[in-house]
Structure formats: C-alpha cells, structure tokens
Coordinates of C-alpha atoms in Angstrom, one line a residue:
M1 CA 0.0 0.0 0.0
M2 CA 2.8 2.4 0.8
D3 CA 6.5 3.0 0.5
F4 CA 8.5 2.2 3.6
D5 CA 12.0 3.6 4.0
F6 CA 13.5 2.2 7.2
L7 CA 14.9 4.8 9.5
L8 CA 17.8 4.3 11.9
D9 CA 19.0 7.6 13.4
Y10 CA 20.5 9.1 16.6
R11 CA 21.2 12.3 18.5
A12 CA 24.3 12.6 20.8
T13 CA 26.0 14.7 23.4
D14 CA 29.6 14.3 24.5
S15 CA 28.8 11.2 26.6
E16 CA 25.4 9.9 25.7
A17 CA 23.3 9.1 22.7
E18 CA 19.7 8.4 21.9
V19 CA 19.2 5.9 19.1
F20 CA 15.9 5.3 17.5
W21 CA 14.5 3.3 14.5
D22 CA 11.3 2.2 12.7
M23 CA 9.4 -0.9 13.7
P24 CA 9.6 -3.0 10.6
L25 CA 6.4 -3.7 8.6
D26 CA 6.5 -7.4 9.6
A27 CA 7.2 -6.7 13.3
D28 CA 4.9 -6.3 16.3
L29 CA 5.3 -5.6 20.0
S30 CA 6.3 -9.2 20.8
C31 CA 9.6 -8.7 18.9
R32 CA 12.9 -8.0 20.6
Y33 CA 15.9 -6.0 19.5
L34 CA 19.6 -6.5 20.1
C35 CA 21.8 -3.4 20.2
L36 CA 25.4 -4.2 19.4
I37 CA 28.2 -1.7 19.8
N38 CA 31.5 -2.4 17.9
G39 CA 30.3 -6.0 17.5
S40 CA 29.5 -6.7 21.1
L41 CA 26.1 -7.0 22.7
Y42 CA 25.2 -3.8 24.6
K43 CA 21.6 -4.5 25.5
E44 CA 18.5 -6.4 24.5
I45 CA 15.3 -4.3 24.5
T46 CA 11.6 -4.4 23.4
K47 CA 11.3 -0.8 22.4
T48 CA 12.4 0.8 19.1
H49 CA 14.8 3.2 20.8
I50 CA 17.7 2.9 23.2
T51 CA 19.8 5.3 25.4
L52 CA 23.6 4.8 25.3
T53 CA 25.5 6.1 28.3
G54 CA 29.1 6.3 29.4
L55 CA 30.5 7.1 26.0
S56 CA 33.8 9.0 25.5
P57 CA 33.7 12.5 24.0
E58 CA 34.6 12.8 20.3
S59 CA 34.5 9.1 19.8
E60 CA 32.8 6.8 17.3
Q61 CA 30.8 3.6 17.9
E62 CA 29.7 1.3 15.2
L63 CA 26.1 0.4 16.2
E64 CA 24.0 -2.4 14.8
I65 CA 20.3 -3.2 15.5
R66 CA 19.1 -6.7 15.1
I67 CA 15.5 -8.0 15.5
I68 CA 14.4 -11.3 17.0
Y69 CA 11.0 -12.4 15.8
P70 CA 8.8 -14.5 18.1
E71 CA 8.8 -18.3 17.8
G72 CA 6.9 -19.5 14.8
H73 CA 7.4 -16.3 12.8
V74 CA 7.9 -16.7 9.0
N75 CA 11.4 -15.1 9.4
G76 CA 12.4 -17.6 12.0
S77 CA 13.8 -16.9 15.5
E78 CA 17.4 -16.1 14.5
P79 CA 18.4 -12.4 14.9
V80 CA 18.0 -10.4 11.6
C81 CA 20.1 -7.2 11.1
L82 CA 17.9 -4.2 10.6
G83 CA 20.7 -1.7 10.0
R84 CA 24.0 -0.2 11.1
I85 CA 25.0 3.3 11.9
T86 CA 28.1 5.1 13.2
V87 CA 27.3 7.0 16.4
R88 CA 29.6 10.0 16.9
T89 CA 29.7 11.9 20.2
G90 CA 30.5 15.6 20.5
K91 CA 33.2 17.5 22.3
V92 CA 33.0 18.6 25.9
K93 CA 31.6 22.1 25.9
R94 CA 32.2 25.2 28.0
K95 CA 29.5 25.9 30.5
I96 CA 27.8 29.3 30.5
D97 CA 26.1 29.5 33.9
V98 CA 23.4 32.1 33.7
T99 CA 23.8 32.9 37.4
T100 CA 27.4 34.0 37.1
S101 CA 29.0 37.2 35.8
P102 CA 28.4 38.9 33.5
Y103 CA 24.8 37.5 33.4
N104 CA 23.9 37.3 37.1
A105 CA 20.4 35.9 36.5
L106 CA 18.4 35.3 39.7
G107 CA 16.4 32.1 40.1
D108 CA 14.1 33.6 42.7
G109 CA 10.9 33.4 40.6
K110 CA 10.4 37.2 41.0
T111 CA 13.2 39.0 39.1
L112 CA 12.7 39.5 35.4
N113 CA 15.8 38.0 33.7
T114 CA 15.0 38.5 30.0
A115 CA 18.0 40.7 29.2
A116 CA 20.5 38.5 31.2
L117 CA 19.3 35.3 29.7
Q118 CA 19.3 36.7 26.2
K119 CA 22.9 37.8 26.6
A120 CA 23.8 34.3 27.7
L121 CA 22.1 32.8 24.7
D122 CA 23.7 35.3 22.3
D123 CA 27.2 34.4 23.8
C124 CA 26.6 30.7 23.2
D125 CA 28.5 29.1 20.3
E126 CA 29.1 25.5 19.1
N127 CA 31.7 25.0 21.8
S128 CA 29.5 26.1 24.8
Y129 CA 26.1 25.6 26.3
V130 CA 23.8 27.7 28.4
F131 CA 23.4 26.2 31.9
F132 CA 20.4 26.8 34.2
P133 CA 21.1 25.6 37.8
K134 CA 18.2 24.9 40.2
G135 CA 15.9 27.9 40.6
T136 CA 13.0 29.6 38.9
Y137 CA 14.0 32.0 36.1
L138 CA 11.3 34.5 35.2
T139 CA 11.6 35.7 31.6
G140 CA 9.9 37.1 28.5
A141 CA 10.5 36.0 25.0
L142 CA 14.0 34.7 24.1
N143 CA 15.8 34.1 20.8
V144 CA 17.9 31.0 20.2
H145 CA 20.4 30.9 17.3
S146 CA 22.1 28.1 15.3
D147 CA 24.8 25.9 16.9
S148 CA 23.7 26.5 20.5
E149 CA 22.6 24.4 23.4
I150 CA 20.4 24.9 26.5
Y151 CA 20.6 22.7 29.5
L152 CA 18.3 22.9 32.5
D153 CA 19.5 21.1 35.6
E154 CA 17.1 19.2 37.9
G155 CA 15.0 21.7 39.7
A156 CA 15.6 24.5 37.1
L157 CA 12.5 26.2 35.8
L158 CA 12.5 28.6 32.9
Q159 CA 9.2 30.4 33.5
G160 CA 7.5 32.7 31.0
T161 CA 5.7 35.8 32.4
E162 CA 2.0 36.4 32.1
N163 CA 2.5 39.9 30.6
P164 CA 1.9 40.3 26.8
D165 CA 4.3 43.2 26.6
D166 CA 7.1 40.8 27.4
Y167 CA 6.5 39.0 24.1
L168 CA 6.7 42.1 21.8
P169 CA 7.5 43.1 19.2
K170 CA 5.4 40.6 17.2
I171 CA 7.1 38.4 14.7
H172 CA 6.0 36.8 11.4
S173 CA 4.6 33.4 12.2
R174 CA 1.9 30.9 11.2
F175 CA -1.1 30.0 13.3
E176 CA -4.0 27.8 12.5
G177 CA -2.9 27.7 8.9
Y178 CA -2.3 31.4 8.2
E179 CA 0.9 33.3 8.1
M180 CA 0.5 36.4 10.3
E181 CA 2.1 38.6 12.9
C182 CA 2.0 36.9 16.3
Y183 CA 3.3 37.6 19.7
R184 CA 6.7 36.0 20.2
S185 CA 6.9 32.6 21.8
L186 CA 8.9 32.0 25.0
L187 CA 11.7 30.4 22.9
N188 CA 12.0 31.5 19.3
L189 CA 14.2 29.7 16.7
G190 CA 14.5 30.8 13.1
E191 CA 12.7 33.3 10.9
L192 CA 9.6 32.3 8.9
D193 CA 10.0 32.3 5.1
H194 CA 8.0 29.7 3.1
S195 CA 10.0 30.5 0.0
S196 CA 13.4 30.0 1.6
G197 CA 15.6 27.4 3.2
F198 CA 16.7 26.8 6.8
N199 CA 18.1 29.7 8.8
C200 CA 18.4 28.1 12.2
E201 CA 20.2 24.7 12.6
N202 CA 21.8 22.4 15.1
V203 CA 20.2 23.4 18.4
I204 CA 19.9 21.2 21.5
I205 CA 17.4 22.0 24.3
R206 CA 17.6 19.4 27.1
G207 CA 18.1 18.5 30.7
E208 CA 16.1 17.4 33.8
G209 CA 14.3 20.7 34.4
S210 CA 11.2 22.5 33.0
I211 CA 10.2 25.2 30.6
M212 CA 6.8 26.7 31.3
G213 CA 4.8 29.5 29.6
G214 CA 2.4 32.1 30.8
G215 CA -0.5 29.7 30.4
A216 CA -4.2 30.7 30.4
A217 CA -3.5 34.1 32.0
L218 CA -1.2 35.2 29.2
A219 CA -3.6 33.7 26.6
K220 CA -6.6 35.6 27.9
S221 CA -4.7 38.9 28.2
I222 CA -3.5 38.6 24.5
A223 CA -7.1 37.7 23.4
R224 CA -8.5 40.8 25.3
I225 CA -5.9 43.1 23.7
E226 CA -6.4 41.8 20.2
G227 CA -10.2 41.5 20.6
E228 CA -10.3 45.2 21.4
R229 CA -8.0 46.1 18.5
L230 CA -10.2 44.0 16.1
R231 CA -13.6 44.8 17.6
D232 CA -15.0 46.5 14.5
Y233 CA -13.7 43.8 12.2
I234 CA -15.1 41.0 14.3
A235 CA -18.5 42.8 14.5
S236 CA -18.5 43.2 10.7
L237 CA -18.3 39.5 10.2
G238 CA -21.9 38.9 11.3
D239 CA -23.0 35.3 10.8
K240 CA -19.6 34.4 9.2
I241 CA -18.2 34.3 12.8
K242 CA -19.7 30.8 13.0
E243 CA -16.9 29.6 10.7
Y244 CA -14.3 30.4 13.3
E245 CA -15.4 28.0 16.1
K246 CA -16.2 30.9 18.5
P247 CA -15.8 34.7 18.5
E248 CA -12.6 34.8 20.6
T249 CA -10.9 32.5 18.0
I250 CA -9.8 35.4 15.9
A251 CA -8.3 37.4 18.7
S252 CA -6.6 34.2 20.1
R253 CA -4.7 33.5 16.9
F254 CA -2.1 36.1 17.8
R255 CA -0.8 34.0 20.8
G256 CA 2.7 32.8 20.8
R257 CA 3.8 29.3 21.6
L258 CA 6.2 27.8 24.2
I259 CA 8.9 26.8 21.6
N260 CA 8.4 28.1 18.1
M261 CA 10.7 26.9 15.3
S262 CA 10.5 28.4 11.8
N263 CA 12.7 27.3 8.9
C264 CA 14.7 25.2 11.3
R265 CA 16.7 22.0 10.8
N266 CA 18.2 19.5 13.3
I267 CA 16.7 20.6 16.6
W268 CA 16.8 18.1 19.5
I269 CA 14.5 18.6 22.5
H270 CA 15.2 16.0 25.2
G271 CA 14.3 15.0 28.7
L272 CA 12.4 18.1 29.8
T273 CA 9.0 18.9 31.3
L274 CA 7.4 21.5 29.0
G275 CA 4.0 23.2 29.0
F276 CA 1.5 25.9 29.8
A277 CA 2.1 27.9 26.7
P278 CA -0.6 30.5 25.9
S279 CA -1.4 28.2 22.9
W280 CA 0.5 25.3 21.4
N281 CA 3.7 24.1 23.1
I282 CA 6.1 22.8 20.5
H283 CA 5.3 24.2 17.0
F284 CA 7.6 23.9 14.0
I285 CA 6.9 25.4 10.6
Y286 CA 8.8 24.8 7.3
S287 CA 11.3 22.7 9.4
D288 CA 13.1 19.4 9.1
Q289 CA 14.6 16.8 11.5
I290 CA 13.0 18.0 14.7
V291 CA 13.4 15.3 17.3
T292 CA 11.6 15.3 20.7
D293 CA 12.0 12.5 23.2
H294 CA 11.6 11.6 26.9
C295 CA 9.6 14.8 27.5
T296 CA 6.4 15.5 29.4
L297 CA 4.1 18.0 27.9
K298 CA 1.3 19.7 30.0
S299 CA -1.4 22.2 29.2
E300 CA -4.3 21.5 31.6
G301 CA -6.6 24.5 31.7
V302 CA -5.2 26.1 28.5
W303 CA -7.7 26.3 25.7
N304 CA -6.2 25.1 22.4
G305 CA -3.1 23.8 24.2
D306 CA -1.7 21.4 21.7
G307 CA 1.5 19.4 22.6
W308 CA 3.6 18.8 19.5
D309 CA 2.6 20.3 16.1
P310 CA 4.6 19.6 12.9
D311 CA 3.4 22.2 10.3
S312 CA 4.6 21.9 6.7
S313 CA 7.6 20.1 8.1
T314 CA 9.4 16.9 7.3
N315 CA 11.5 14.0 8.7
S316 CA 10.6 14.6 12.4
T317 CA 10.2 12.2 15.3
L318 CA 8.6 12.1 18.7
Y319 CA 9.0 9.2 21.1
A320 CA 9.0 8.2 24.8
C321 CA 6.8 11.2 25.7
D322 CA 3.9 11.8 28.1
F323 CA 1.0 14.1 27.3
Y324 CA -1.3 15.9 29.7
T325 CA -2.8 18.3 27.2
E326 CA -6.1 20.2 27.1
D327 CA -6.2 19.8 23.3
D328 CA -4.4 17.6 20.7
S329 CA -1.3 15.8 22.0
V330 CA 0.0 15.7 18.5
A331 CA -1.5 17.8 15.7
I332 CA -0.1 17.5 12.2
K333 CA -0.7 20.4 9.9
S334 CA 0.2 22.0 6.5
G335 CA -1.6 25.3 6.1
K336 CA -5.2 26.4 5.4
N337 CA -7.1 27.4 2.4
P338 CA -6.5 29.4 0.3
E339 CA -2.9 30.2 1.5
G340 CA -2.0 26.6 2.3
N341 CA -3.0 25.5 -1.1
V342 CA -0.8 28.2 -2.7
I343 CA 2.3 27.7 -0.5
N344 CA 1.8 24.0 -1.0
R345 CA 4.4 22.6 1.4
P346 CA 3.3 19.2 2.8
T347 CA 4.1 17.7 6.1
K348 CA 5.6 14.2 5.5
H349 CA 7.8 11.5 7.1
I350 CA 6.5 12.0 10.7
R351 CA 7.0 9.3 13.4
V352 CA 5.4 9.1 16.8
F353 CA 5.9 6.1 19.0
D354 CA 6.2 4.7 22.6
S355 CA 4.2 7.6 24.0
V356 CA 1.2 8.0 26.4
T357 CA -1.6 10.4 26.2
H358 CA -3.0 10.5 29.7
F359 CA -5.9 12.8 28.6
G360 CA -6.5 15.3 25.9
H361 CA -7.5 14.9 22.2
G362 CA -5.0 12.3 21.1
L363 CA -3.2 12.3 17.7
C364 CA -4.9 14.5 15.0
I365 CA -4.1 15.2 11.4
G366 CA -5.7 18.5 10.4
S367 CA -7.8 20.3 10.3
E368 CA -5.3 22.6 8.6
M369 CA -3.9 20.3 5.9
S370 CA -4.2 22.2 2.6
G371 CA -0.6 21.6 1.7
G372 CA -1.0 17.8 2.2
V373 CA 0.1 15.3 4.8
E374 CA 1.8 12.0 3.9
D375 CA 3.8 9.2 5.4
V376 CA 2.9 9.4 9.1
R377 CA 3.8 6.4 11.2
L378 CA 2.4 5.8 14.7
W379 CA 3.1 2.8 16.8
D380 CA 3.3 1.5 20.4
C381 CA 1.2 4.2 22.1
Q382 CA -1.5 4.4 24.7
M383 CA -4.2 6.9 23.8
G384 CA -7.2 5.4 25.5
P385 CA -8.5 8.3 27.7
T386 CA -8.7 10.8 24.9
W387 CA -11.4 12.9 23.1
S388 CA -10.4 12.3 19.5
G389 CA -8.3 9.1 19.6
I390 CA -6.7 8.9 16.2
E391 CA -8.4 11.5 14.0
I392 CA -7.9 12.7 10.4
K393 CA -10.0 15.8 10.0
A394 CA -10.6 18.5 7.4
T395 CA -13.4 20.8 6.2
K396 CA -15.0 20.2 2.8
K397 CA -13.5 23.3 1.4
R398 CA -9.9 22.7 2.6
G399 CA -8.4 21.0 -0.4
G400 CA -5.1 19.1 0.0
Y401 CA -4.8 15.5 0.9
V402 CA -3.9 13.0 3.6
R403 CA -2.3 9.7 2.5
N404 CA 0.0 6.9 3.6
I405 CA -0.9 6.8 7.3
L406 CA 0.2 3.7 9.2
V407 CA -1.0 3.1 12.7
R408 CA -0.1 -0.1 14.6
D409 CA -0.2 -1.5 18.1
I410 CA -2.2 1.3 19.7
T411 CA -4.9 1.6 22.3
A412 CA -7.2 4.5 21.5
S413 CA -10.7 5.7 22.3
H414 CA -11.7 5.6 18.6
I415 CA -10.6 6.2 15.0
Q416 CA -12.1 9.0 13.0
M417 CA -11.7 10.2 9.4
H418 CA -14.2 12.9 8.7
S419 CA -15.2 16.5 7.9
V420 CA -15.5 19.0 10.7
G421 CA -17.5 22.2 10.7
Y422 CA -15.2 24.4 12.8
N423 CA -12.1 26.4 11.8
D424 CA -13.8 26.8 8.5
D425 CA -13.0 30.4 7.6
G426 CA -11.0 31.3 4.5
E427 CA -11.8 31.1 0.7
G428 CA -12.4 27.5 -0.2
S429 CA -10.4 25.3 -2.6
T430 CA -12.0 24.3 -5.9
V431 CA -12.1 20.7 -4.7
P432 CA -12.6 18.9 -1.4
P433 CA -9.7 17.1 0.4
I434 CA -8.6 13.6 -0.6
L435 CA -8.3 11.2 2.4
W436 CA -6.9 7.8 1.3
D437 CA -4.3 5.0 1.7
C438 CA -4.4 4.5 5.5
R439 CA -3.7 1.3 7.4
F440 CA -4.8 0.5 11.0
E441 CA -3.4 -2.7 12.5
R442 CA -3.5 -4.4 15.9
M443 CA -5.5 -1.8 17.7
H444 CA -7.7 -1.9 20.8
L445 CA -10.6 0.7 20.5
L446 CA -12.8 1.6 23.5
G447 CA -15.8 2.9 21.6
R448 CA -16.1 5.9 23.9
Y449 CA -14.1 9.1 24.4
L450 CA -13.2 11.3 27.4
D451 CA -14.2 14.9 27.6
N452 CA -11.7 16.5 30.0
N453 CA -12.0 20.1 28.6
A454 CA -12.4 22.9 31.1
G455 CA -12.0 20.5 34.0
H456 CA -14.7 18.0 32.8
N457 CA -14.1 14.3 33.2
E458 CA -17.0 12.7 31.3
W459 CA -17.1 9.6 29.1
H460 CA -19.3 9.5 26.0
D461 CA -20.2 6.5 23.9
C462 CA -19.3 6.6 20.1
P463 CA -18.5 4.3 17.2
S464 CA -15.1 2.7 17.5
I465 CA -14.6 3.5 13.8
L466 CA -16.1 6.6 12.1
L467 CA -15.4 7.2 8.4
C468 CA -17.3 10.0 6.7
G469 CA -16.0 11.1 3.3
F470 CA -17.2 14.0 1.1
D471 CA -20.4 13.8 -0.9
V472 CA -18.6 14.7 -4.2
P473 CA -17.9 11.9 -6.6
G474 CA -14.2 11.0 -6.5
Y475 CA -13.7 12.5 -3.1
E476 CA -14.9 9.6 -0.9
I477 CA -12.6 8.2 1.7
K478 CA -10.8 5.3 -0.1
N479 CA -8.2 2.5 0.3
V480 CA -8.4 2.1 4.1
E481 CA -7.4 -1.2 5.7
F482 CA -8.3 -2.4 9.2
K483 CA -6.6 -5.6 10.4
D484 CA -6.6 -7.4 13.8
I485 CA -8.7 -4.7 15.5
E486 CA -10.4 -5.2 18.9
M487 CA -13.5 -3.1 19.4
E488 CA -15.1 -3.1 22.8
E489 CA -18.8 -4.0 22.8
P490 CA -20.7 -0.8 21.8
A491 CA -23.2 0.8 24.0
E492 CA -26.9 0.2 23.3
G493 CA -27.9 2.1 20.1
I494 CA -24.3 2.9 19.1
E495 CA -22.8 1.3 16.0
D496 CA -19.3 -0.2 16.3
I497 CA -18.4 1.0 12.7
H498 CA -20.1 3.9 10.9
T499 CA -19.2 4.7 7.3
E500 CA -20.5 7.3 4.8
Y501 CA -19.1 8.2 1.3
C502 CA -16.4 5.5 1.4
T503 CA -14.9 3.1 -1.2
N504 CA -12.5 0.2 -0.9
I505 CA -12.6 -0.1 2.9
T506 CA -11.3 -3.6 3.9
Y507 CA -11.6 -5.4 7.3
E508 CA -9.7 -8.4 8.4
N509 CA -10.0 -10.2 11.8
M510 CA -12.2 -7.6 13.5
K511 CA -13.3 -8.6 17.0
I512 CA -15.9 -7.4 19.5
V513 CA -14.5 -7.8 23.1
P514 CA -16.0 -7.1 26.5
R515 CA -16.0 -3.5 27.8
T516 CA -13.1 -2.6 30.2
E517 CA -13.1 -0.3 33.1
C518 CA -12.9 3.4 32.2
Y519 CA -9.5 4.9 32.9

C-alpha cells in the first residue's frame, strides 16, 4: 500500500546518545531488539529506541540493531540485522552559567531575567552551552540561534511571564494555517519564510528541568488586547463568525507558543517537562529533522493547548513522551485554504511512538492540511483516555490530501476520518480534500471518548470507527485497511463502525470484546 523507507538515526551529546529506529512492517510488540556496539552486545530491548551512556567524548561507535521475531514467525527466530550506523559523540563544551557574571540571572521566581538570559544565549556558540542551575528564572521572549545548546538542571524552571508586553515586538509566524504577525513565543528559533531554506540549525534543548509558559492568564490577556483592536472587524463578520469556532478564536490566533521553530533543521528537545504555553507548546513550521524524546508536555486549563505540532515540516520524530494536554497531544498540519494550497508545502515523514496520552485529544491530522500530509507512522502508544483518539479531519473546502498513514499497536478511544465544521474560515479550494491510503493494525478501541475540557471528566459513547467522506464523486474516503482490530462492545444504540461516502474499505479479523473499566 505504501513505500516504507527504514529509519535508523541518533542524537548525541559528549557522553550519551539516543538511538531510534522504525518498527519493521512485519514486526509487532512481541519482537525483541539487540543493540550491538562495535560487534559486542550492549543490551536487549523491546522498544524501538535505546539510550547509550558512558560514552567517550569525540568518539565513534559502530552500532548495529538486530530484530528477534517470536517463535513461529515466518522469518524464524534467529536475529536479523535491521541496520548499522556510526554514532559520533560531541566534544566537551564550556558551561555558560546564567547565574554567574556577566549574566547574574536570579532564580528567585520574581526577578525578570530576560536581558541577562538573552545575553547568555547570544554568547553561546558551538563550543559552549547555556546552563540553568536549580531555581525559577522568570523571563519574557528569548531568541535562540544556530549551533547552540540549552541545559536545565534538575529543579531548574524557565518560567515565562503572564505579561503580553514581554512578548513584543510581534514576529512573522503561522497559526491555524495562516501566516500572520503573532506575539513572540517563549523560545523563538529561526525566521519564517516559506520560499526560503533553513536559517536556524543544530540546536539542543535538554536537561532534567522544566520550561513553562504564561499559560491561560497570558492567553486571555492577549485575546483581550487583540479582541479590542479587532472589535470593528469582528463585528463586521456577522454570521460568518460561525466559521471560526467561537468569537474569541480570531483574537486568540495572535498568541505565541512555548517553543516556536520556523525554517529550522536538526533541533533536538530531550528530557524536559514542557508546558502551559498560551497556545501550542512545540510548534515547528517549514522545518526538518525535529526530534523530541523523553519529555512530558502539559497544558491543563489552557484552551487550544496542543502538545507537538509539525506544520509543513518533514522527517521529524517524537517518542517516549507523556502528554497531559487540554487539546491535541500531536496535531499534524500543513496550512489552510487558500494560502496553504498556494504555498503547497506538505508535512511528511513523521514518526510518533512509545508515548502515552493521559488525557487530551490524542493524535490528529488536520484540520489545517491544505498543503497535504503523507507518510505518518504511529506505533506502540497508549491513547485510551482521549477525546479524538486517532483523528484525520478536514473541512469540505480545505483542499489538499492525507495519505500513507500507518497506525499499529495502539490503544485508543476511537478512529475518525471525517469532515469538521469548525475552523472553516477562508476562501475555499475548488475541490474537497482527498483522504486515502491508510492502514490500521493491531489496535484496541474503546468505543467511547473522554471529555476533559475545562475541568470535565466525562465519558461519552461513540462508534469505534467513524469514516465520513465527502459527498462529491471521487472524493470519498478510499483505500483504508483495518486488520486485527479489537473493538469493545458498543453501548446500546451505538454502531461499532459507521461509514458514509467511502470506497474500498477492507476489514480483516475484526473482533468485539467485553468492555473494560474506564481509565
């Protein structure tokens, strides 16, 4: 059904490395993996990633990954080589401690440290890193340049203020599919230009500490300011305001993010607790090779508080992360009509695996997908207590496409591929979107979803699988495969599978199983 280029990649510091790889098409969660370094066994694991520790600086290790299939597998039980890679560690870098001279930042949670921290970031080069010891460092927006590194020690908190003035002047950005002037994010990497290449590369943001934004208070303050500025325009929309989801949607589109990356390449975010942006937390636009692992993302109480959002970006990976988000844990985007159709930069080659959504909306593709989305791979995740489960969504006038989506070994509330009626502003495309070539395998579906928005904690029954295409000939949902799917027994009056305007949907080994306890 789809091309499958096997990925084996890594990111490294001077003494550690994170290695990650694809789960092969013929593998499942019962497979084991052998990691060999320089020909000797380092460790046997069941996950598709491994942490290497105790490495020497500026050294090379020849690493090989082998897979062991379960007994009785067609490939036998002897280890099979999946790939080899040379892991190179970096040099030992000079520490730039933000609390020492000439920076003298105060981690008291009260002093505004924006100028001091920006100087430390400006002084960082490829041979140094900015170090945050234990403490709470209050700051406004900060810029991060190429070839730099940020490390937050255990107990260190980089805390964004709740004052909109601390995120001015506005910068050119993209939000909900439109390029526009937005408030700056807490960390800003690169400058947005859809017609140009990368202008910020090779950045590491890591540690055992936390980066937190101004949260709902900052979001509401920005919405009030922008709502007043745009009052006459919003009033002039009349009934068209219904296309926006709600009136404050327009004013809220000017919010910054926690970490915003534009035209970036090779950015590694590792080990941190991140959250409470005024909107989305990690957002990358026109970017490539963004890797996020072993992070916890939080946004309880923040409306529209997505976790990790690739936007017209490529070759990016998230794994071993925990989500406690008020909105989408992962939201994959590529612009909105008509601008997204014109810019026409798809999001492709995205991998998400070994992660847990504790609540929130799950993994969503869309609704801004006018530039197209393709080759998304999701495996080994727990997404049971979620609103949307696995969702592919668009509006009828969006244009664009979603194709080559592979989802395996997942627990989710439900699967949805459908049109939505919100976020529907903008001049429409001449044709509806095309949703096709998707495969769902070895999944457990609850047939109910969790509404945790605005402090709710309510379960609602729904079909385990919902496929609703477009009522235009040639734009039905097509070529979707379901194999080895467990669906919990539906509630009375609820279908287990509901389809409309679909063609070539195949089902193999579908099972109804007893209901489990709600999470």
